[in-house]
Structures are given as structure tokens and as C-alpha cells.
Amino acid sequence: PGTAQHGGIFDDTSLRLHRTKHEQFVRDAMHGLSSGFSVLDASQPWLAFWSLNSLDIMGRTIDSATRTRALQTVLRFQDPRGGFCGGQHQLPHLAGTYASVMALVLVGGDDAFASINRERMYEWLMTMKREDGAFAVHEGGEVDVRGVYCVLVVASLLNIMTAELVSGVAEFVARCQTCEGGLGPYPGVEAHGGYTLCALAALEIIGSTHVLDLKRLARWMSARQMAFEGGFSGRTNKLVDGCYSYWVGGAFSILQRALSRTPQDDLLYERRALQRYVLACCQDTRIGGLRDKPGKSADLYHTMYGLLGLSLAQHYVGVDPQTRISDTTSVYSVPARMMQWDVVASAADVVGVSSNVVKPVHPVYGVSLVPLAKCIKYFYALPPLAPSL
């Protein structure tokens, strides 16, 4: 309401995405980080994923040298027992596995895809499975909906979904919904924007978003957009943070499909306000990169998730309720339903200069549509581990 468009004094027509600076910020990080980043030793696949995905969303080329280096780096983390580690000589971890597989999706190519040991991956994932339907993130590790999300993303991409793998998942996720309406990491814990995205996306993959109280969820999510800043907070009575541009913004796109809403209904948050927050408050215009909020330092994590949120606010990516696939029993229904997500060009809404447009992304997987489609095409040409779910 404070913009010039509505009679205010804030002119957002000149807001600009500083793409070149952000690209340089990412490429500098890919060439080497200072010793202060040793705390991220167990997050090395994430550094690759955040970097590659940020470049791709901005439409920057992943050159052959970068591709080769990324492929060689990520494959060093693959454990012979299955899964990927957060670093060499560490335990395989669901989060590191998710980040590694998504990095390989962005690297692309048959050589990258063929390097993943699907059979060992499935065997390892099943060792993480618990009786309540959830997954431990590593041997003896914590249990929460992040693990569920990571497992279902990896399994749905690699064509290793089985009835045993998804057994009890929907019921576990449903128990994570709180009295507020959002979802926490596990039953009885406070609702949180990141876990809500993980929960909704996991249910979308298996076609089970109906197990949630969607109206109560919509009310909680709508309260996450800050009236003054335009960005999202992750929890009740918490401050705005740029990373929730995706964690909550992406969840809104999935909720849109779950509620059978159309582009004419638009999303249940103010898309332009979110774009203004990302462009006006989250960019480090001096050295590049995106940040949590003004006064904070830019980093690869907030750069990628800020760009993801910006993309989903610019583009309407959804599924036509009239043509949506309802089958959830065949393993092939998973890629069919996931690839129904598409861009509705007429519903695009870009704040600032026209060059601010970034690539549209899939809200469930958090990567652009073309590399995702190539990955699915490769793995679903291979025989599935089971004929039905």
C-alpha cells in the first residue's frame, strides 16, 4: 500500500536484481572459502547445491569445467553402503543425500545419473525407516519431516519408490500438524515454515495432501507474511527472514494445488510484496549475494532460497485442477503428477525492471523445470523396483 502504484511514496518500478554481482559472489565461493567455513565441513554437498542452483535460477551457464569439478566433488561423498555423506569419511546422511542428488540433477547428463547406485541407495534408505513411518536422518540420528522429504524427493527422482518405503509416511506427517495449523518437525512440536514445506512437498509426492486440515494450514501460512516488510517469518512471533521466501512461498504453491485453486484465484499471499522484500532488503549490492535481512551478511544458503522465493513469486507454477492426475497407486503416477506442474505465462507478475525475471522452478523440488524433466526421463526409462505403491 505504500508504493507509488497505490498513492504512496515508494517507487518499486526501478528495483533491480543485481544478477552479475550475485553470480560473482557464487563463483567466488566455488573457487574457495575461508577457514571460517570449516563449520560447514559436514554440509559440503549443500555448498555445491546452493551454488549450482543459484546460477541456474539466474540463467547463468554451468560451464564444462564447473560441471566436471562439481561431479567429481559430489561423487566423492557417495558411500559404498548407499546414500551420500556430508563430507568424506563421514556417515551417509539423508540431508547430504538430498543435496548431492539435487546437485547431480543440476549437473545433468547420463554419466552423472548413472553414477548413482540406485539399489544401494534404496537398501540404505530402508535401513533409516522407522515403524512410525518416519526416517532417521542417519544411523542413530534424529527423526523429523526433513528426513521424510529428503527420502521421497530422492526416491521419486531415482525411480525407487515402493509401498514399503512410503508405508506410514502420510500418517506420520499428519500427526505433525499443530493446533496452529502449520507443521512441526515431529508430533507435538511448534509449527515451522521449513518443516511445513517439507511436509507438504512430501505429501504432494505421494498424492496425500488431503490428510491435512488444509484450511487451518492456510490460515497459519497466511499469518507468516509480515504486513510491513512483505517477507515471511518462519514461526509465530518471529522476525522476517529471506530464506522463508521459499520455505513458506513454495508451500503456498503446493497448497494452491491441494485446495484445487486456479491461476484466476491467484496465490494466498501478496506476491509483489514478497518480491519487493527480496529485491529491496535481501540483496547485498556491494559484494553480491542475498541475505536474511538488512544488517546481516549474504551467504549461499540465503542466496539460493531467496532466488527460489523470488522465482515462485514472479511465476505462477501450478497444476490445472481440471486435468490433474489423481492416481497414486502406480510408480509411474509419481513422475506423471510431478511433471504436470507447469508455468502459466499469463499469470506472471514481475516487480521492478523487466530484466529481473529469473527461471521458473518446481515448488516441490526447488529446481528449474528442464533439468528436473531430464532427470525424471532418464530414471523412469529404467525398470522400477516395484510395479505399484
Short mmCIF file of C-alpha atoms in Angstrom, two decimals:
data_model
loop_
_atom_site.label_atom_id
_atom_site.label_comp_id
_atom_site.label_asym_id
_atom_site.label_seq_id
_atom_site.Cartn_x
_atom_site.Cartn_y
_atom_site.Cartn_z
CA PRO A 1 0.00 0.00 0.00
CA GLY A 2 2.97 2.38 0.42
CA THR A 3 4.03 2.08 -3.22
CA ALA A 4 3.59 4.78 -5.84
CA GLN A 5 1.12 2.47 -7.59
CA HIS A 6 -1.23 2.91 -4.61
CA GLY A 7 -0.56 6.59 -3.97
CA GLY A 8 2.41 6.12 -1.64
CA ILE A 9 5.97 7.39 -1.92
CA PHE A 10 7.84 4.13 -2.51
CA ASP A 11 8.61 3.60 -6.20
CA ASP A 12 9.32 -0.10 -6.87
CA THR A 13 9.46 0.22 -10.65
CA SER A 14 13.24 0.70 -10.58
CA LEU A 15 14.06 -2.21 -8.25
CA ARG A 16 16.75 -4.33 -9.86
CA LEU A 17 18.10 -7.83 -9.33
CA HIS A 18 21.90 -7.41 -9.23
CA ARG A 19 22.44 -10.61 -11.15
CA THR A 20 26.06 -10.05 -12.17
CA LYS A 21 27.15 -9.35 -8.60
CA HIS A 22 25.25 -12.38 -7.30
CA GLU A 23 26.85 -14.57 -9.94
CA GLN A 24 30.31 -13.35 -8.97
CA PHE A 25 29.51 -13.92 -5.29
CA VAL A 26 28.60 -17.54 -6.03
CA ARG A 27 31.54 -18.21 -8.35
CA ASP A 28 33.99 -16.71 -5.85
CA ALA A 29 32.63 -19.09 -3.20
CA MET A 30 33.00 -22.03 -5.58
CA HIS A 31 36.69 -21.20 -6.02
CA GLY A 32 37.35 -21.49 -2.31
CA LEU A 33 36.09 -20.46 1.13
CA SER A 34 37.98 -19.15 4.13
CA SER A 35 38.83 -21.27 7.17
CA GLY A 36 35.81 -19.80 8.92
CA PHE A 37 33.62 -22.06 6.83
CA SER A 38 35.14 -25.20 8.37
CA VAL A 39 31.96 -25.39 10.48
CA LEU A 40 30.22 -26.46 7.27
CA ASP A 41 32.50 -29.46 6.78
CA ALA A 42 29.51 -31.80 7.10
CA SER A 43 27.50 -29.70 4.61
CA GLN A 44 29.76 -29.89 1.57
CA PRO A 45 27.08 -31.25 -0.82
CA TRP A 46 24.88 -28.34 0.23
CA LEU A 47 27.55 -25.84 -0.80
CA ALA A 48 27.55 -27.43 -4.26
CA PHE A 49 23.75 -27.48 -4.46
CA TRP A 50 23.27 -23.90 -3.25
CA SER A 51 25.90 -22.66 -5.71
CA LEU A 52 24.80 -24.60 -8.79
CA ASN A 53 21.12 -23.92 -8.21
CA SER A 54 21.64 -20.19 -7.69
CA LEU A 55 23.50 -19.96 -11.00
CA ASP A 56 20.84 -21.96 -12.80
CA ILE A 57 17.91 -19.95 -11.42
CA MET A 58 19.60 -16.74 -12.57
CA GLY A 59 20.02 -18.25 -16.02
CA ARG A 60 23.80 -18.45 -15.79
CA THR A 61 25.64 -21.23 -17.60
CA ILE A 62 27.24 -24.08 -15.71
CA ASP A 63 30.33 -24.44 -17.92
CA SER A 64 32.05 -27.76 -18.60
CA ALA A 65 34.89 -27.13 -16.15
CA THR A 66 32.46 -26.30 -13.34
CA ARG A 67 30.33 -29.31 -14.25
CA THR A 68 33.30 -31.68 -14.15
CA ARG A 69 34.53 -30.31 -10.86
CA ALA A 70 31.06 -30.47 -9.30
CA LEU A 71 30.51 -34.04 -10.50
CA GLN A 72 33.85 -35.23 -9.16
CA THR A 73 33.31 -33.45 -5.85
CA VAL A 74 29.82 -34.81 -5.20
CA LEU A 75 30.68 -38.39 -6.18
CA ARG A 76 33.40 -38.44 -3.52
CA PHE A 77 30.60 -38.26 -0.96
CA GLN A 78 28.76 -41.37 -2.18
CA ASP A 79 29.01 -44.12 0.44
CA PRO A 80 29.53 -47.70 -0.84
CA ARG A 81 26.74 -48.81 1.52
CA GLY A 82 24.32 -46.38 -0.10
CA GLY A 83 23.46 -42.71 0.22
CA PHE A 84 25.78 -39.72 0.33
CA CYS A 85 27.76 -38.23 3.19
CA GLY A 86 28.09 -34.58 4.17
CA GLY A 87 31.84 -34.91 3.62
CA GLN A 88 34.44 -37.57 3.05
CA HIS A 89 34.82 -40.26 5.73
CA GLN A 90 31.51 -39.32 7.36
CA LEU A 91 28.27 -41.22 7.86
CA PRO A 92 25.76 -41.18 4.99
CA HIS A 93 23.03 -38.66 5.85
CA LEU A 94 19.60 -38.01 4.36
CA ALA A 95 20.22 -34.27 4.08
CA GLY A 96 23.58 -34.80 2.40
CA THR A 97 21.99 -37.39 0.12
CA TYR A 98 19.23 -34.98 -0.90
CA ALA A 99 21.72 -32.17 -1.59
CA SER A 100 24.03 -34.48 -3.54
CA VAL A 101 21.26 -35.86 -5.74
CA MET A 102 19.89 -32.37 -6.42
CA ALA A 103 23.39 -31.17 -7.33
CA LEU A 104 23.66 -34.08 -9.79
CA VAL A 105 20.26 -33.13 -11.24
CA LEU A 106 21.69 -29.68 -11.98
CA VAL A 107 24.95 -31.12 -13.33
CA GLY A 108 22.86 -33.33 -15.61
CA GLY A 109 23.93 -35.91 -18.16
CA ASP A 110 23.78 -39.68 -18.33
CA ASP A 111 27.22 -40.01 -16.73
CA ALA A 112 26.07 -38.11 -13.64
CA PHE A 113 22.81 -40.05 -13.35
CA ALA A 114 24.43 -43.44 -13.96
CA SER A 115 26.92 -42.76 -11.18
CA ILE A 116 24.19 -43.05 -8.54
CA ASN A 117 23.89 -46.57 -7.14
CA ARG A 118 20.10 -46.90 -7.04
CA GLU A 119 20.00 -50.37 -5.49
CA ARG A 120 22.34 -49.49 -2.63
CA MET A 121 20.51 -46.20 -2.22
CA TYR A 122 17.20 -47.98 -1.71
CA GLU A 123 18.70 -50.51 0.70
CA TRP A 124 20.22 -47.72 2.77
CA LEU A 125 17.00 -45.65 2.79
CA MET A 126 15.11 -48.66 4.12
CA THR A 127 17.61 -49.01 6.99
CA MET A 128 16.64 -45.46 8.00
CA LYS A 129 12.92 -46.36 8.00
CA ARG A 130 11.07 -46.43 11.33
CA GLU A 131 7.91 -48.21 12.37
CA ASP A 132 6.00 -44.92 12.75
CA GLY A 133 6.52 -44.15 9.02
CA ALA A 134 9.30 -41.60 9.51
CA PHE A 135 13.04 -41.84 8.83
CA ALA A 136 16.15 -41.23 10.90
CA VAL A 137 18.43 -38.78 9.09
CA HIS A 138 21.43 -41.04 9.73
CA GLU A 139 22.28 -44.12 11.73
CA GLY A 140 21.23 -43.30 15.30
CA GLY A 141 20.19 -39.79 14.20
CA GLU A 142 17.20 -37.55 14.80
CA VAL A 143 13.78 -38.13 13.26
CA ASP A 144 11.70 -35.38 11.66
CA VAL A 145 9.83 -34.44 8.49
CA ARG A 146 13.04 -33.20 6.86
CA GLY A 147 14.06 -36.83 6.59
CA VAL A 148 10.71 -37.79 5.08
CA TYR A 149 11.03 -35.03 2.48
CA CYS A 150 14.62 -35.92 1.59
CA VAL A 151 13.74 -39.61 1.18
CA LEU A 152 10.71 -39.00 -1.03
CA VAL A 153 12.48 -36.45 -3.22
CA VAL A 154 15.39 -38.83 -3.81
CA ALA A 155 13.21 -41.92 -4.26
CA SER A 156 10.79 -40.17 -6.63
CA LEU A 157 13.63 -38.87 -8.80
CA LEU A 158 15.57 -42.16 -8.93
CA ASN A 159 12.51 -44.36 -9.58
CA ILE A 160 12.97 -46.36 -6.39
CA MET A 161 9.57 -45.75 -4.80
CA THR A 162 7.96 -48.80 -3.21
CA ALA A 163 4.97 -49.46 -0.98
CA GLU A 164 7.32 -50.39 1.85
CA LEU A 165 9.21 -47.12 1.56
CA VAL A 166 6.11 -44.90 1.74
CA SER A 167 4.25 -47.00 4.30
CA GLY A 168 3.05 -44.86 7.21
CA VAL A 169 4.53 -41.64 5.80
CA ALA A 170 1.24 -39.79 5.35
CA GLU A 171 0.07 -40.74 8.83
CA PHE A 172 3.33 -39.55 10.43
CA VAL A 173 3.20 -36.21 8.60
CA ALA A 174 -0.44 -35.68 9.54
CA ARG A 175 0.47 -36.09 13.21
CA CYS A 176 2.99 -33.25 12.82
CA GLN A 177 0.22 -30.69 12.18
CA THR A 178 -0.18 -28.48 15.24
CA CYS A 179 -3.12 -26.68 16.82
CA GLU A 180 -1.96 -23.53 14.98
CA GLY A 181 -2.33 -25.24 11.61
CA GLY A 182 1.28 -25.37 10.47
CA LEU A 183 3.55 -28.39 10.74
CA GLY A 184 6.41 -29.03 13.11
CA PRO A 185 9.38 -31.37 12.76
CA TYR A 186 7.60 -34.20 14.58
CA PRO A 187 4.36 -34.60 16.57
CA GLY A 188 3.90 -32.21 19.47
CA VAL A 189 6.45 -29.59 18.37
CA GLU A 190 5.82 -25.97 17.28
CA ALA A 191 4.87 -25.29 13.67
CA HIS A 192 7.70 -24.00 11.47
CA GLY A 193 7.85 -22.74 7.88
CA GLY A 194 10.69 -25.01 6.78
CA TYR A 195 9.10 -28.16 8.14
CA THR A 196 5.76 -27.11 6.66
CA LEU A 197 7.27 -27.02 3.15
CA CYS A 198 8.96 -30.38 3.73
CA ALA A 199 5.71 -31.91 4.96
CA LEU A 200 3.52 -30.51 2.17
CA ALA A 201 6.01 -31.43 -0.55
CA ALA A 202 6.39 -34.97 0.79
CA LEU A 203 2.61 -35.42 0.82
CA GLU A 204 2.35 -33.96 -2.68
CA ILE A 205 4.84 -36.52 -3.99
CA ILE A 206 2.69 -39.41 -2.71
CA GLY A 207 -0.61 -37.68 -3.50
CA SER A 208 -1.76 -37.38 0.11
CA THR A 209 -2.12 -33.67 0.93
CA HIS A 210 -5.75 -34.43 1.82
CA VAL A 211 -4.66 -35.90 5.19
CA LEU A 212 -4.06 -32.35 6.48
CA ASP A 213 -6.54 -29.75 7.71
CA LEU A 214 -5.83 -27.51 4.73
CA LYS A 215 -7.98 -24.57 5.80
CA ARG A 216 -6.26 -24.36 9.17
CA LEU A 217 -2.92 -24.67 7.41
CA ALA A 218 -3.82 -21.85 5.01
CA ARG A 219 -4.69 -19.57 7.91
CA TRP A 220 -1.37 -20.23 9.67
CA MET A 221 0.64 -19.77 6.47
CA SER A 222 -1.13 -16.51 5.61
CA ALA A 223 -0.12 -15.14 9.01
CA ARG A 224 3.53 -15.71 8.13
CA GLN A 225 3.65 -12.80 5.67
CA MET A 226 4.71 -9.68 7.54
CA ALA A 227 2.41 -6.71 6.93
CA PHE A 228 5.21 -4.13 6.90
CA GLU A 229 8.17 -5.98 5.37
CA GLY A 230 6.27 -8.15 2.88
CA GLY A 231 8.56 -11.13 3.55
CA PHE A 232 7.78 -14.21 5.62
CA SER A 233 8.59 -15.26 9.15
CA GLY A 234 9.10 -18.93 9.91
CA ARG A 235 7.16 -19.13 13.16
CA THR A 236 4.59 -17.20 15.16
CA ASN A 237 6.03 -14.05 16.79
CA LYS A 238 9.33 -14.37 14.90
CA LEU A 239 11.09 -11.89 12.62
CA VAL A 240 11.11 -11.88 8.83
CA ASP A 241 13.85 -13.93 7.13
CA GLY A 242 14.67 -14.06 3.43
CA CYS A 243 15.03 -17.85 3.33
CA TYR A 244 11.33 -18.27 4.07
CA SER A 245 10.65 -16.69 0.70
CA TYR A 246 10.96 -20.30 -0.46
CA TRP A 247 10.10 -22.33 2.63
CA VAL A 248 6.76 -20.56 3.02
CA GLY A 249 6.37 -19.21 -0.53
CA GLY A 250 6.93 -22.66 -2.03
CA ALA A 251 4.49 -24.17 0.44
CA PHE A 252 1.85 -21.72 -0.82
CA SER A 253 2.27 -23.05 -4.36
CA ILE A 254 1.73 -26.62 -3.16
CA LEU A 255 -1.22 -25.54 -1.01
CA GLN A 256 -2.73 -23.92 -4.11
CA ARG A 257 -2.83 -27.31 -5.81
CA ALA A 258 -4.08 -29.08 -2.69
CA LEU A 259 -7.02 -26.66 -2.49
CA SER A 260 -7.74 -27.05 -6.25
CA ARG A 261 -7.33 -23.32 -6.76
CA THR A 262 -6.71 -21.88 -10.24
CA PRO A 263 -4.47 -19.09 -11.57
CA GLN A 264 -7.55 -16.88 -11.56
CA ASP A 265 -7.75 -17.34 -7.78
CA ASP A 266 -4.05 -16.39 -7.52
CA LEU A 267 -1.88 -17.48 -4.61
CA LEU A 268 -2.88 -16.89 -1.00
CA TYR A 269 -0.11 -14.37 -0.33
CA GLU A 270 0.88 -10.97 -1.74
CA ARG A 271 3.38 -11.91 -4.45
CA ARG A 272 4.52 -8.38 -5.23
CA ALA A 273 5.17 -7.58 -1.56
CA LEU A 274 7.46 -10.63 -1.29
CA GLN A 275 9.35 -9.61 -4.42
CA ARG A 276 9.83 -6.11 -3.01
CA TYR A 277 11.27 -7.54 0.19
CA VAL A 278 13.73 -9.78 -1.66
CA LEU A 279 14.82 -7.06 -4.08
CA ALA A 280 14.90 -4.10 -1.68
CA CYS A 281 16.05 -5.75 1.56
CA CYS A 282 17.78 -9.06 0.87
CA GLN A 283 20.39 -8.10 -1.73
CA ASP A 284 23.94 -7.21 -0.79
CA THR A 285 24.53 -4.68 -3.54
CA ARG A 286 28.17 -4.21 -2.55
CA ILE A 287 29.65 -7.72 -2.83
CA GLY A 288 26.65 -9.65 -4.15
CA GLY A 289 24.64 -12.48 -2.69
CA LEU A 290 21.37 -12.47 -0.77
CA ARG A 291 20.84 -12.32 3.00
CA ASP A 292 18.32 -12.88 5.77
CA LYS A 293 17.53 -9.17 6.25
CA PRO A 294 19.33 -5.78 6.22
CA GLY A 295 22.27 -5.78 8.62
CA LYS A 296 23.02 -9.47 8.04
CA SER A 297 25.73 -10.91 5.79
CA ALA A 298 24.96 -12.58 2.48
CA ASP A 299 25.59 -16.33 2.22
CA LEU A 300 25.00 -19.15 -0.26
CA TYR A 301 22.03 -20.54 1.69
CA HIS A 302 20.03 -17.30 1.66
CA THR A 303 21.12 -16.58 -1.91
CA MET A 304 19.58 -19.78 -3.24
CA TYR A 305 16.41 -19.73 -1.15
CA GLY A 306 15.88 -16.03 -1.78
CA LEU A 307 16.12 -16.62 -5.52
CA LEU A 308 13.74 -19.59 -5.28
CA GLY A 309 11.19 -17.45 -3.47
CA LEU A 310 11.62 -14.64 -5.97
CA SER A 311 11.01 -17.08 -8.82
CA LEU A 312 7.83 -18.52 -7.34
CA ALA A 313 6.52 -15.01 -6.66
CA GLN A 314 7.23 -13.94 -10.26
CA HIS A 315 5.84 -17.04 -11.97
CA TYR A 316 2.64 -18.92 -11.33
CA VAL A 317 3.70 -22.57 -11.36
CA GLY A 318 0.78 -24.91 -10.75
CA VAL A 319 -1.50 -27.71 -11.92
CA ASP A 320 -4.83 -27.27 -13.69
CA PRO A 321 -7.47 -28.76 -11.33
CA GLN A 322 -9.45 -29.94 -14.37
CA THR A 323 -6.65 -32.16 -15.70
CA ARG A 324 -4.85 -33.20 -12.54
CA ILE A 325 -3.88 -36.86 -12.25
CA SER A 326 -5.43 -38.49 -9.20
CA ASP A 327 -3.85 -41.96 -9.45
CA THR A 328 -1.40 -42.65 -6.63
CA THR A 329 -1.04 -46.43 -6.97
CA SER A 330 1.39 -46.78 -9.88
CA VAL A 331 5.06 -45.87 -9.56
CA TYR A 332 4.64 -44.04 -12.86
CA SER A 333 1.91 -41.85 -11.37
CA VAL A 334 4.61 -40.06 -9.37
CA PRO A 335 6.55 -38.57 -12.32
CA ALA A 336 3.29 -38.02 -14.21
CA ARG A 337 1.86 -35.94 -11.37
CA MET A 338 5.12 -34.11 -10.72
CA MET A 339 5.56 -33.16 -14.36
CA GLN A 340 2.01 -31.80 -14.52
CA TRP A 341 3.34 -28.74 -12.75
CA ASP A 342 3.83 -26.03 -15.36
CA VAL A 343 4.16 -22.28 -15.79
CA VAL A 344 1.05 -20.21 -16.52
CA ALA A 345 2.59 -17.41 -18.55
CA SER A 346 -0.46 -15.15 -18.32
CA ALA A 347 -0.21 -15.13 -14.51
CA ALA A 348 3.37 -13.82 -14.36
CA ASP A 349 3.88 -10.70 -12.24
CA VAL A 350 7.37 -9.18 -12.09
CA VAL A 351 8.26 -6.29 -9.77
CA GLY A 352 10.88 -3.79 -10.90
CA VAL A 353 12.69 -3.78 -14.22
CA SER A 354 11.83 -6.48 -16.75
CA SER A 355 15.32 -7.97 -16.56
CA ASN A 356 14.56 -9.13 -13.00
CA VAL A 357 12.89 -12.26 -14.38
CA VAL A 358 14.53 -15.49 -13.24
CA LYS A 359 13.79 -19.08 -14.28
CA PRO A 360 10.55 -20.69 -13.07
CA VAL A 361 11.13 -23.50 -10.58
CA HIS A 362 9.22 -26.55 -9.36
CA PRO A 363 7.92 -25.80 -5.84
CA VAL A 364 8.26 -29.41 -4.66
CA TYR A 365 11.87 -29.95 -5.79
CA GLY A 366 13.19 -26.39 -5.74
CA VAL A 367 14.99 -26.55 -9.10
CA SER A 368 14.10 -25.32 -12.57
CA LEU A 369 11.87 -27.45 -14.76
CA VAL A 370 14.22 -28.52 -17.58
CA PRO A 371 16.97 -30.29 -15.57
CA LEU A 372 14.26 -31.87 -13.43
CA ALA A 373 12.48 -33.26 -16.50
CA LYS A 374 15.75 -34.65 -17.91
CA CYS A 375 16.45 -36.45 -14.63
CA ILE A 376 12.96 -37.97 -14.48
CA LYS A 377 13.16 -39.04 -18.13
CA TYR A 378 16.44 -40.87 -17.50
CA PHE A 379 15.48 -42.75 -14.36
CA TYR A 380 11.95 -43.69 -15.42
CA ALA A 381 13.36 -45.35 -18.52
CA LEU A 382 14.93 -47.81 -16.07
CA PRO A 383 12.91 -50.66 -14.53
CA PRO A 384 11.21 -49.71 -11.24
CA LEU A 385 11.92 -51.62 -8.05
CA ALA A 386 8.19 -52.34 -7.64
CA PRO A 387 5.23 -52.08 -10.03
CA SER A 388 2.89 -50.30 -7.64
CA LEU A 389 2.69 -48.27 -4.46
#
